[in-house]
Coordinates of C-alpha atoms and ligand atoms in Angstrom, one line a residue:
X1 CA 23.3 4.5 6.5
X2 CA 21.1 7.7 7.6
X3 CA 17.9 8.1 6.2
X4 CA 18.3 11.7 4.4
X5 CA 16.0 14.6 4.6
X6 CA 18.1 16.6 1.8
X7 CA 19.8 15.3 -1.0
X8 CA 22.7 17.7 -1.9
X9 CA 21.2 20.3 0.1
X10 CA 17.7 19.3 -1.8
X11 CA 14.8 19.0 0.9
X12 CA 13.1 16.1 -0.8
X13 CA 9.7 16.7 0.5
X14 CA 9.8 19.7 -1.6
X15 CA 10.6 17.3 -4.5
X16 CA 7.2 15.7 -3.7
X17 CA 5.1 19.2 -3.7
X18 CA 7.6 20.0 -7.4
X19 CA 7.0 16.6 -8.9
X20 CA 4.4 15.0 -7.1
X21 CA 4.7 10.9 -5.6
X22 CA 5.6 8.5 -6.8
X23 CA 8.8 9.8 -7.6
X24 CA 12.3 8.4 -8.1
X25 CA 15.0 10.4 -6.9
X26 CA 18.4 9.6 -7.9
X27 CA 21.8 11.5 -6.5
X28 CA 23.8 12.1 -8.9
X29 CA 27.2 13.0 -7.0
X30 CA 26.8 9.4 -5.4
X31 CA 26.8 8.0 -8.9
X32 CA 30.2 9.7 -9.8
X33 CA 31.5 8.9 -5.9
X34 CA 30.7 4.7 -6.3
X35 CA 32.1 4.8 -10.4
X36 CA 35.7 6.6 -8.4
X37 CA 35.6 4.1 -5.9
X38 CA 35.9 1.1 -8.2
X39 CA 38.7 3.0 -10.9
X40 CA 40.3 3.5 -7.1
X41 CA 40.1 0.2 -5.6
X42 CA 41.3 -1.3 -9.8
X43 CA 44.0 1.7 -9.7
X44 CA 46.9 -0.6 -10.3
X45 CA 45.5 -2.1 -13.8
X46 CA 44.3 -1.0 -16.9
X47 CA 40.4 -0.9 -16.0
X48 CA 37.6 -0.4 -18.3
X49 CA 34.1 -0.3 -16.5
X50 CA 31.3 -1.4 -18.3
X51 CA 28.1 -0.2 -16.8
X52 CA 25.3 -2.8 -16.8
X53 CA 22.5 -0.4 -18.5
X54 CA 19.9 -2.3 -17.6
X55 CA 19.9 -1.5 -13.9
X56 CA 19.1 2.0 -14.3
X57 CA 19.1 2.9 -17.8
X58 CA 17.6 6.9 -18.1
X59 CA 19.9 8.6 -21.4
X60 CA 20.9 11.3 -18.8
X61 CA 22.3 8.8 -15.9
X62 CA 24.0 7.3 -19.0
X63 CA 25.2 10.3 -19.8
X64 CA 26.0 11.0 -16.4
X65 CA 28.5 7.3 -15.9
X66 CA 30.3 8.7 -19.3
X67 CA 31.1 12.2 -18.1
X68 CA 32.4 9.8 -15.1
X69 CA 34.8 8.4 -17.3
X70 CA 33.0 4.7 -17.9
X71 CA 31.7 2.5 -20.9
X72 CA 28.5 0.2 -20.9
X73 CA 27.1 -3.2 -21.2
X74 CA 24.2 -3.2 -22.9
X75 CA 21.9 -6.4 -23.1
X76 CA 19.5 -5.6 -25.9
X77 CA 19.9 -3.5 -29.3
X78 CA 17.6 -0.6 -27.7
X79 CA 19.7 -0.5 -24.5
X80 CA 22.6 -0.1 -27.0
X81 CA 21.0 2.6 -28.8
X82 CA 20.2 4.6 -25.8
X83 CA 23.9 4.7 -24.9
X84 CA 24.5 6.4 -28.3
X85 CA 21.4 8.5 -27.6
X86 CA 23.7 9.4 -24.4
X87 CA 27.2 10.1 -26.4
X88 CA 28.7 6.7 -25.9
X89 CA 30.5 6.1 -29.0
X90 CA 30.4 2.3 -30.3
X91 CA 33.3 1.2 -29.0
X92 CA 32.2 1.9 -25.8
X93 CA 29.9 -0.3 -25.9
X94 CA 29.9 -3.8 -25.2
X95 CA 26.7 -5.8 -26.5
X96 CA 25.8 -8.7 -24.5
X97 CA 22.9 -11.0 -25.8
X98 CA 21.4 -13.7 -24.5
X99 CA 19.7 -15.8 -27.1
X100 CA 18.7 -13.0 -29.4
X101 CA 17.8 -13.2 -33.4
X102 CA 20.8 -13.0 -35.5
X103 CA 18.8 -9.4 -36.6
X104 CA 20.3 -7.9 -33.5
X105 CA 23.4 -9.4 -33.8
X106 CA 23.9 -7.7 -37.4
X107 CA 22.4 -4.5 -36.1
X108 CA 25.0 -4.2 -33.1
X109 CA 27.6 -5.2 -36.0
X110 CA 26.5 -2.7 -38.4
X111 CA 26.4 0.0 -35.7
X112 CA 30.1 -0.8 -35.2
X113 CA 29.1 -2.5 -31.7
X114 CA 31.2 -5.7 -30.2
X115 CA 29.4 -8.7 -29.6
X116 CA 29.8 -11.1 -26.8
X117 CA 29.0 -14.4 -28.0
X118 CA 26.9 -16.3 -25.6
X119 CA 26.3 -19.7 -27.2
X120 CA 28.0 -22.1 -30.0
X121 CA 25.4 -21.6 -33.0
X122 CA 26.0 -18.2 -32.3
X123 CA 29.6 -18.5 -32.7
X124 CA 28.7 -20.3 -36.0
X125 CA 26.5 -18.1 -36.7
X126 CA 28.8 -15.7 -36.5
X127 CA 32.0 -16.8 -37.5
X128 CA 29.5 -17.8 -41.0
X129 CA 29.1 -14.2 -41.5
X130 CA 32.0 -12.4 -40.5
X131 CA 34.8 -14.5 -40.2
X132 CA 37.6 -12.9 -38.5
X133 CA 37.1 -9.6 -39.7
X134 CA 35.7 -8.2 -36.1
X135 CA 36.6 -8.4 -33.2
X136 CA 34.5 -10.1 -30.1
X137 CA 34.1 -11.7 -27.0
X138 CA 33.3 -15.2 -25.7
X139 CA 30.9 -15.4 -22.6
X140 CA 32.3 -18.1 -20.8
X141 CA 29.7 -19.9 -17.9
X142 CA 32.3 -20.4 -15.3
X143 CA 29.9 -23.1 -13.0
X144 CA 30.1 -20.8 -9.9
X145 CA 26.9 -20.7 -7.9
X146 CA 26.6 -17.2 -6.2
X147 CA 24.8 -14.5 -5.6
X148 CA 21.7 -13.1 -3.4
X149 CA 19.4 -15.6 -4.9
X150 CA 19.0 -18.2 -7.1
X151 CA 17.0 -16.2 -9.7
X152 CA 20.1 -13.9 -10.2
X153 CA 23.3 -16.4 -9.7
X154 CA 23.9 -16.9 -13.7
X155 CA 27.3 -18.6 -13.4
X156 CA 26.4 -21.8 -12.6
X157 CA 26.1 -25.1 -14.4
X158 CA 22.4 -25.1 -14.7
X159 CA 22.2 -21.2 -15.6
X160 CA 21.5 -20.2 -19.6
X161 CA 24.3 -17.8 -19.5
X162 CA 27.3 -18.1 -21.6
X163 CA 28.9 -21.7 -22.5
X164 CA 29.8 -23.7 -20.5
X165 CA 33.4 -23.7 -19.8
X166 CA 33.2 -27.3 -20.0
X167 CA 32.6 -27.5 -23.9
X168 CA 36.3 -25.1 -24.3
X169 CA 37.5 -27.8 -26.9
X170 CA 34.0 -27.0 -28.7
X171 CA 34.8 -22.9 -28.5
X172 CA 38.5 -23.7 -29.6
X173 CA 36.9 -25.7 -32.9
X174 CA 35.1 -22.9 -33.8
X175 CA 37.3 -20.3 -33.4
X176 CA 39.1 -21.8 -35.0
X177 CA 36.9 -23.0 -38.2
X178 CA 36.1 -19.5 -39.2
X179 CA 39.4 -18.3 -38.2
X180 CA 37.3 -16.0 -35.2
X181 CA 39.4 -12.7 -33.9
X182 CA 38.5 -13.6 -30.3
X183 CA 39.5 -10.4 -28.4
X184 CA 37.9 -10.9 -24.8
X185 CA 36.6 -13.0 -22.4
X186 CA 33.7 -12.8 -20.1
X187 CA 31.7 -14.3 -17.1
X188 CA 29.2 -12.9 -15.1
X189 CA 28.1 -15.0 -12.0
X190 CA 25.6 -13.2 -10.2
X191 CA 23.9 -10.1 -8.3
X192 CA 24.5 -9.4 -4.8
X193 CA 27.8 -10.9 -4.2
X194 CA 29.8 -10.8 -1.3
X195 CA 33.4 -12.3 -1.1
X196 CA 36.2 -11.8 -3.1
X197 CA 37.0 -15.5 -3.1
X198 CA 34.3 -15.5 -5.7
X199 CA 35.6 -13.1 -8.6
X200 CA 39.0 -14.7 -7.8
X201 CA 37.7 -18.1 -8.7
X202 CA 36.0 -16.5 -11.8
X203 CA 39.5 -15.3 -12.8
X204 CA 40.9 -18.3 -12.2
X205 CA 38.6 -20.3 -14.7
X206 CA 39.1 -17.0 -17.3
X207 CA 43.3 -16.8 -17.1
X208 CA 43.0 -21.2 -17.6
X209 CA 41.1 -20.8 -20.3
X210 CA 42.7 -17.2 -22.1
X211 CA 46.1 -19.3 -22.5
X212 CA 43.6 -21.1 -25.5
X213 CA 43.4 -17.1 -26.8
X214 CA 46.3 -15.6 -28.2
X215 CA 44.6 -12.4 -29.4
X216 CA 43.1 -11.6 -26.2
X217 CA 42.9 -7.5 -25.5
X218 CA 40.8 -8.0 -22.3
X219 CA 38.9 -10.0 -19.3
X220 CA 35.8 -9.1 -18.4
X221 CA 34.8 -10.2 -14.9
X222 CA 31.1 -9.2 -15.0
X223 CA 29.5 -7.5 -12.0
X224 CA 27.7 -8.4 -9.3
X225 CA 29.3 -6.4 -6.3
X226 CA 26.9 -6.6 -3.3
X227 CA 25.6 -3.5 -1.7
X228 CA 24.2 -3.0 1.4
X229 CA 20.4 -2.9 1.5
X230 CA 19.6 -3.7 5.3
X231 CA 20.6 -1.1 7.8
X232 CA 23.7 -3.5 9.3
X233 CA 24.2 -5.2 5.9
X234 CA 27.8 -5.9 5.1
X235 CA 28.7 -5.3 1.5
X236 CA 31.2 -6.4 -0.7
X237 CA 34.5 -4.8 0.1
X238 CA 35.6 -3.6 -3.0
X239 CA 38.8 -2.2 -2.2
X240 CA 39.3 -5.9 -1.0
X241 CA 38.1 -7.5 -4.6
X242 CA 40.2 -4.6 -6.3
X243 CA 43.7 -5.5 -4.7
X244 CA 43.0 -9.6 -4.7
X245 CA 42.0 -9.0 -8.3
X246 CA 44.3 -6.2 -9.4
X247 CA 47.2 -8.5 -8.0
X248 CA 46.1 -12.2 -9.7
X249 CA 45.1 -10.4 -12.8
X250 CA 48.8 -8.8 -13.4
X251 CA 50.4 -12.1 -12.6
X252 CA 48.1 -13.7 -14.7
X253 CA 48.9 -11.4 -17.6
X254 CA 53.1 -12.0 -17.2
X255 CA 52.2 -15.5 -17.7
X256 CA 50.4 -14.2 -20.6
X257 CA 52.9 -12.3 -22.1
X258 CA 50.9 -9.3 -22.7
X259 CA 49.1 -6.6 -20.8
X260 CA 45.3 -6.8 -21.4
X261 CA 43.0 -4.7 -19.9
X262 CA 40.1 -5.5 -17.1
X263 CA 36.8 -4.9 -17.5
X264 CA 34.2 -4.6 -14.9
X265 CA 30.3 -4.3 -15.5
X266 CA 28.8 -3.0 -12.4
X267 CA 24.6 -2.4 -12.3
X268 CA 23.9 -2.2 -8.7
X269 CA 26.9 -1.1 -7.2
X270 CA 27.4 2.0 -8.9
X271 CA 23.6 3.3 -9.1
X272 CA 21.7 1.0 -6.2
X273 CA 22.1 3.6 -3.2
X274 CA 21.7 7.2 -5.4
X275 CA 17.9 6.2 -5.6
X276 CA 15.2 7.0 -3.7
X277 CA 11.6 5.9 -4.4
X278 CA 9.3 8.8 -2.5
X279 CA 5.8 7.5 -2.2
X280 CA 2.7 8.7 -0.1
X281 CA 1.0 6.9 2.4
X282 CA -2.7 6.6 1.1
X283 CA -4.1 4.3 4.1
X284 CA -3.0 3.7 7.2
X285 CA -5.1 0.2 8.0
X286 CA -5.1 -1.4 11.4
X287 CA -6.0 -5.0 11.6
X288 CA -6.5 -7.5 14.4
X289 CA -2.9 -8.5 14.0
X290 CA -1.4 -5.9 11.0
X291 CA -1.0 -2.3 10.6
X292 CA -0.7 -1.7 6.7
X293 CA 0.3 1.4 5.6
X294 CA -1.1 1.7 1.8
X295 CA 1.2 3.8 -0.6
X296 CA 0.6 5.3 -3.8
X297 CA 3.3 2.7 -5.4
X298 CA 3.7 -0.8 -5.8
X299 CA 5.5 -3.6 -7.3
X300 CA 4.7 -2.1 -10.4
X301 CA 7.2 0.3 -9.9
X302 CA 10.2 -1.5 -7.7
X303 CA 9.5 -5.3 -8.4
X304 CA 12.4 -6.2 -6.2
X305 CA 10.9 -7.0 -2.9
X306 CA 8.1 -9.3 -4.4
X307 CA 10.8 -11.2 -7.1
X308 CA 13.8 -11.7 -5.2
X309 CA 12.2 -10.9 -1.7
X310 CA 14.2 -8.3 -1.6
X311 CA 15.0 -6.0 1.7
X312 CA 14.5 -2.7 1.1
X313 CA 15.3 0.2 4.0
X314 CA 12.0 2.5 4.3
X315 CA 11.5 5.4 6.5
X316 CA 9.2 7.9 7.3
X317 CA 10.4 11.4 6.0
X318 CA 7.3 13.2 7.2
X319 CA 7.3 12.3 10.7
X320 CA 11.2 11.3 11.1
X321 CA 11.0 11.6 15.4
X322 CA 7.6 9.6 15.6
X323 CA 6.9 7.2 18.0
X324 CA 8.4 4.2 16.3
X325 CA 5.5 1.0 15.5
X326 CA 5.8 -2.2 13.3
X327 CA 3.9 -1.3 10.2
X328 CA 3.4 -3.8 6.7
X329 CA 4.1 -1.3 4.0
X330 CA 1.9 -2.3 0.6
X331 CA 1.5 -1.3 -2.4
X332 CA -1.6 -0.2 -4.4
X333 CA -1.6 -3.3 -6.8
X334 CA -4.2 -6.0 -6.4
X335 CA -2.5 -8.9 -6.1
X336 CA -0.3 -9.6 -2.6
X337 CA 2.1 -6.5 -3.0
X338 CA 4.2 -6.4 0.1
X339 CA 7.3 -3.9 0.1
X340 CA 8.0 -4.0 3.8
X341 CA 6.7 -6.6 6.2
X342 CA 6.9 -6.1 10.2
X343 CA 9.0 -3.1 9.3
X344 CA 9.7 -0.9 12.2
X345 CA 8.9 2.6 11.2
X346 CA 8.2 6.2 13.1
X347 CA 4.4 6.8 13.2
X348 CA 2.8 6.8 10.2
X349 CA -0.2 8.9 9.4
X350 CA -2.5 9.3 6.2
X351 CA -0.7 11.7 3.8
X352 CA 2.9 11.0 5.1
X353 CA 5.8 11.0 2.5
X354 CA 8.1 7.5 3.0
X355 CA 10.8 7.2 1.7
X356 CA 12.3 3.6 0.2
X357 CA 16.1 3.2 -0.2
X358 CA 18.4 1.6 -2.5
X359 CA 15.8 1.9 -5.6
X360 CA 17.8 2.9 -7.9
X361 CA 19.3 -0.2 -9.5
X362 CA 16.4 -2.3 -11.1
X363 CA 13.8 -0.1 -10.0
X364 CA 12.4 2.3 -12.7
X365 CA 14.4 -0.3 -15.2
X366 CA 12.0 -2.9 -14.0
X367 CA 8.7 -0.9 -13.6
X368 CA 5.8 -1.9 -15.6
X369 CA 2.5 -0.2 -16.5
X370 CA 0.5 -3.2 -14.0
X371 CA -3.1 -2.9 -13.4
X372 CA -3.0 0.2 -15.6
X373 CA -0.6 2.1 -13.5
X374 CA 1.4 4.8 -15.2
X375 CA 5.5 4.9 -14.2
X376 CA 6.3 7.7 -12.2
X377 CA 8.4 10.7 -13.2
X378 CA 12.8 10.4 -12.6
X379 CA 14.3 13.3 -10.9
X380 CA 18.0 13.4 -11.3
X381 CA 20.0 15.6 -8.4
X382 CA 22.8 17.6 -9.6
X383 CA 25.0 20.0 -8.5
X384 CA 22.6 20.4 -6.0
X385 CA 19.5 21.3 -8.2
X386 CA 16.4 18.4 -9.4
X387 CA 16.4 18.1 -13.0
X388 CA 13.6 16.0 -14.2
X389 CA 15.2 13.3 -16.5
X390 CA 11.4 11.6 -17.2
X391 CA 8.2 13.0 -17.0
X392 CA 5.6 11.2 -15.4
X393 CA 3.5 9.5 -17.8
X394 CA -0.4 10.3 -19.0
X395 CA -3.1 8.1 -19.3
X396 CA -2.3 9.0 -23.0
X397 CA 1.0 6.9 -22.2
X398 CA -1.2 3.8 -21.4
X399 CA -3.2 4.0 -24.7
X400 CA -0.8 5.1 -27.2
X401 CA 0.5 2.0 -29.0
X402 CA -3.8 0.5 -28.4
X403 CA -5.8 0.0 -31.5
X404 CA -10.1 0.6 -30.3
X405 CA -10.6 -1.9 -33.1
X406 CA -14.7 -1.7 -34.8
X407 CA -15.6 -5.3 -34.9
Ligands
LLP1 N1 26.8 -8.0 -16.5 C1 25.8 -8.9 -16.9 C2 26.1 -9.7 -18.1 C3 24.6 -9.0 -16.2 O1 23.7 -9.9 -16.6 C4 24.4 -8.2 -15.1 C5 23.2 -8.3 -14.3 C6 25.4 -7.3 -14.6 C7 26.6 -7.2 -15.4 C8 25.2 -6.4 -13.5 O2 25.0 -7.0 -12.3 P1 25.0 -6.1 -10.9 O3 26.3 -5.5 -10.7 O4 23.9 -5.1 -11.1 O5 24.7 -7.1 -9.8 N2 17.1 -7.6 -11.3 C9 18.0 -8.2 -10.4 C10 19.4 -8.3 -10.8 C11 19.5 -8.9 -12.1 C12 20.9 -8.8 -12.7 C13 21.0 -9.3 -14.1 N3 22.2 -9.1 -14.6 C14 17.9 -7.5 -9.0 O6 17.1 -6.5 -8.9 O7 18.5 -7.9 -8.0

């Protein structure tokens, strides 16, 4: 993976004197390129991509995924509303909750939304209010421990996710008390996952249990396609997943009967590498053992390396031929905010511009307004040219929704 200078012809240091630091950058033909690959690599069945919203979830990249010819999964009502902000019509969108009020549920409805039924009261719930007259999806918990780490694996037994495909005789009963027009099925077991053998297990435990489902217009296998983050990293090989997949699913759908469709719901691998975080190095700090290099960032804006411990590539755009040196790159916040430890970066000086890679899934989607810190400003590259998608935000941001109270 090279460490770019230019994005689409773009010099990004010039994005920094434009825009100013911190600054997410995201390439928007690499968007496009990753949403091809998958339709590619799932070329021999009837694929409907579902991008997970929440890993990136701007109204213009949404609207950038549709012109690419993809749907979305939203998790909340306001990520659902933000696709229709984008164009997405409603049945484009998938809506799946985990634990939310019956409120959202109805609003979802009302907006013409499908719901993907995570629990049995829901189902109840449900099935009490509607009946059979929609159409919506069961999220099955498949017991499949994967993923990068155990605060994203979601499939397994101990997870909240879904229900557990050990209480199918209890799904069945209610289906079939309200009479239930059960039109998918879904699982989702993780972030960051590497083999193939995995989804193909997760398809194994949806095709047992879709025999149950007579109704059944698609299989949603979830996301969770690993993407390389280290500079060696190996990622998952999705022209691999998309044959082994592709090739069960069809057989699976002559037992069947009936050709459904197959749904995917990438977050990372379809927006992960098109971001850029650019920050500036405020402080270069030498210790007895450490040299910390300060930037004008922090977990408040990519929360990934402190809550997952995370990897994530960083180089030094100002000074790309330096001598090279180990360096611990920190953030601004005051707690321990490590983004980079014993990193090996060309020489860093006060004022440099760094550059940290793979920010755009579950970067700016995660960022939070910590120790008073406003979110930087989103700069999308298109047709080689920086649109700003979101300005960066004011102290007026910080105060906006805060009563000063006379008491
Ligand atoms: N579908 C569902 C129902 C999900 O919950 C998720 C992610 C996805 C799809 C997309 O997964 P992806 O393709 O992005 O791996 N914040 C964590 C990842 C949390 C993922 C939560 N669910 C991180 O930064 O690694």
């Amino acid at each position: 993976m090279p460490n770019p200078s230019h994005i689409q012809g773009v010099e990004i240091s010039r994005l920094a004197d434009q825009f100013g630091t911190p600054l997410y950058i995201y390439d928007g033909e690499k968007i496009v390129s990753q949403v091809k690959t998958l339709q590619e690599a799932f070329s021999t069945v009837p694929l409907k991509i579902k991008y997970a919203t929440k890993a990136l979830s701007n109204i213009n990249i949404l609207k950038l995924i549709r012109k690419a010819g993809a749907g979305i999964d939203a998790v909340s009502i306001e990520e659902a509303k933000l696709g229709m902000l984008a164009g997405f019509s409603s049945e484009e969108i998938m809506y799946t909750p985990s634990g939310v009020g019956f409120e959202e549920i109805q609003e979802a409805v009302e907006l013409g939304i499908m719901i993907n039924l995570d629990s049995l009261p829901l189902m109840e719930q449900f099935g009490r209010a509607y009946g059979g007259s929609l159409g919506a999806c069961i999220r099955i918990n498949p017991h499949i421990m994967a993923g990068g780490n155990i605060k994203i694996s979601v499939g397994h037994k101990e997870s909240k996710f879904g229900i557990s495909i050990e209480q199918l005789p209890q799904i069945l009963d209610v289906v079939e008390k309200y009479q239930l027009n059960i039109v998918g099925l879904h699982i989702h077991t993780g972030s960051d996952i590497l083999d193939a053998e995995v989804f193909l297990k997760g398809g194994n435990v949806l095709f047992e249990a879709a025999m149950k489902f007579p109704n059944l217009k698609f299989l949603d296998f979830g996301g969770g396609f690993k993407v390389a983050y280290k500079p060696h990293d190996v990622a998952t090989d999705v022209m691999e997943v998309g044959r082994a997949v592709s090739s069960a699913f069809q057989e699976f759908c002559k037992t069947y009967g009936r050709q459904l469709e197959l749904w995917l719901e990438p977050g990372k691998f379809l927006v992960s590498e098109a971001g850029y975080l650019l920050v500036k190095a405020n402080v270069v700090k030498e210790t007895p053992t450490v040299t910390f290099v300060g930037v004008d960032s922090g977990l408040n804006h990519l929360i990934r390396p402190m809550m997952y411990d995370a990897y994530h590539s960083v180089y030094n755009l100002s000074n790309p031929e330096g001598k090279k040196a180990k360096y611990n790159v920190v953030g601004y916040i005051c707690e321990t905010d490590t983004i980079a430890a014993h990193r090996e970066l060309t020489e860093v000086k006060q004022g440099d511009l760094l550059v940290i890679k793979n920010a755009g899934a579950y970067g700016f989607s995660m960022a939070s307004n910590y120790n008073s810190r406003l979110r930087p400003a989103e700069v999308l590259i298109w047709e080689g040219k920086p649109i700003l998608i979101r300005r960066r935000e004011e102290f007026e941001d910080l105060i906006r929704h805060q009563e000063i109270c006379e008491f």
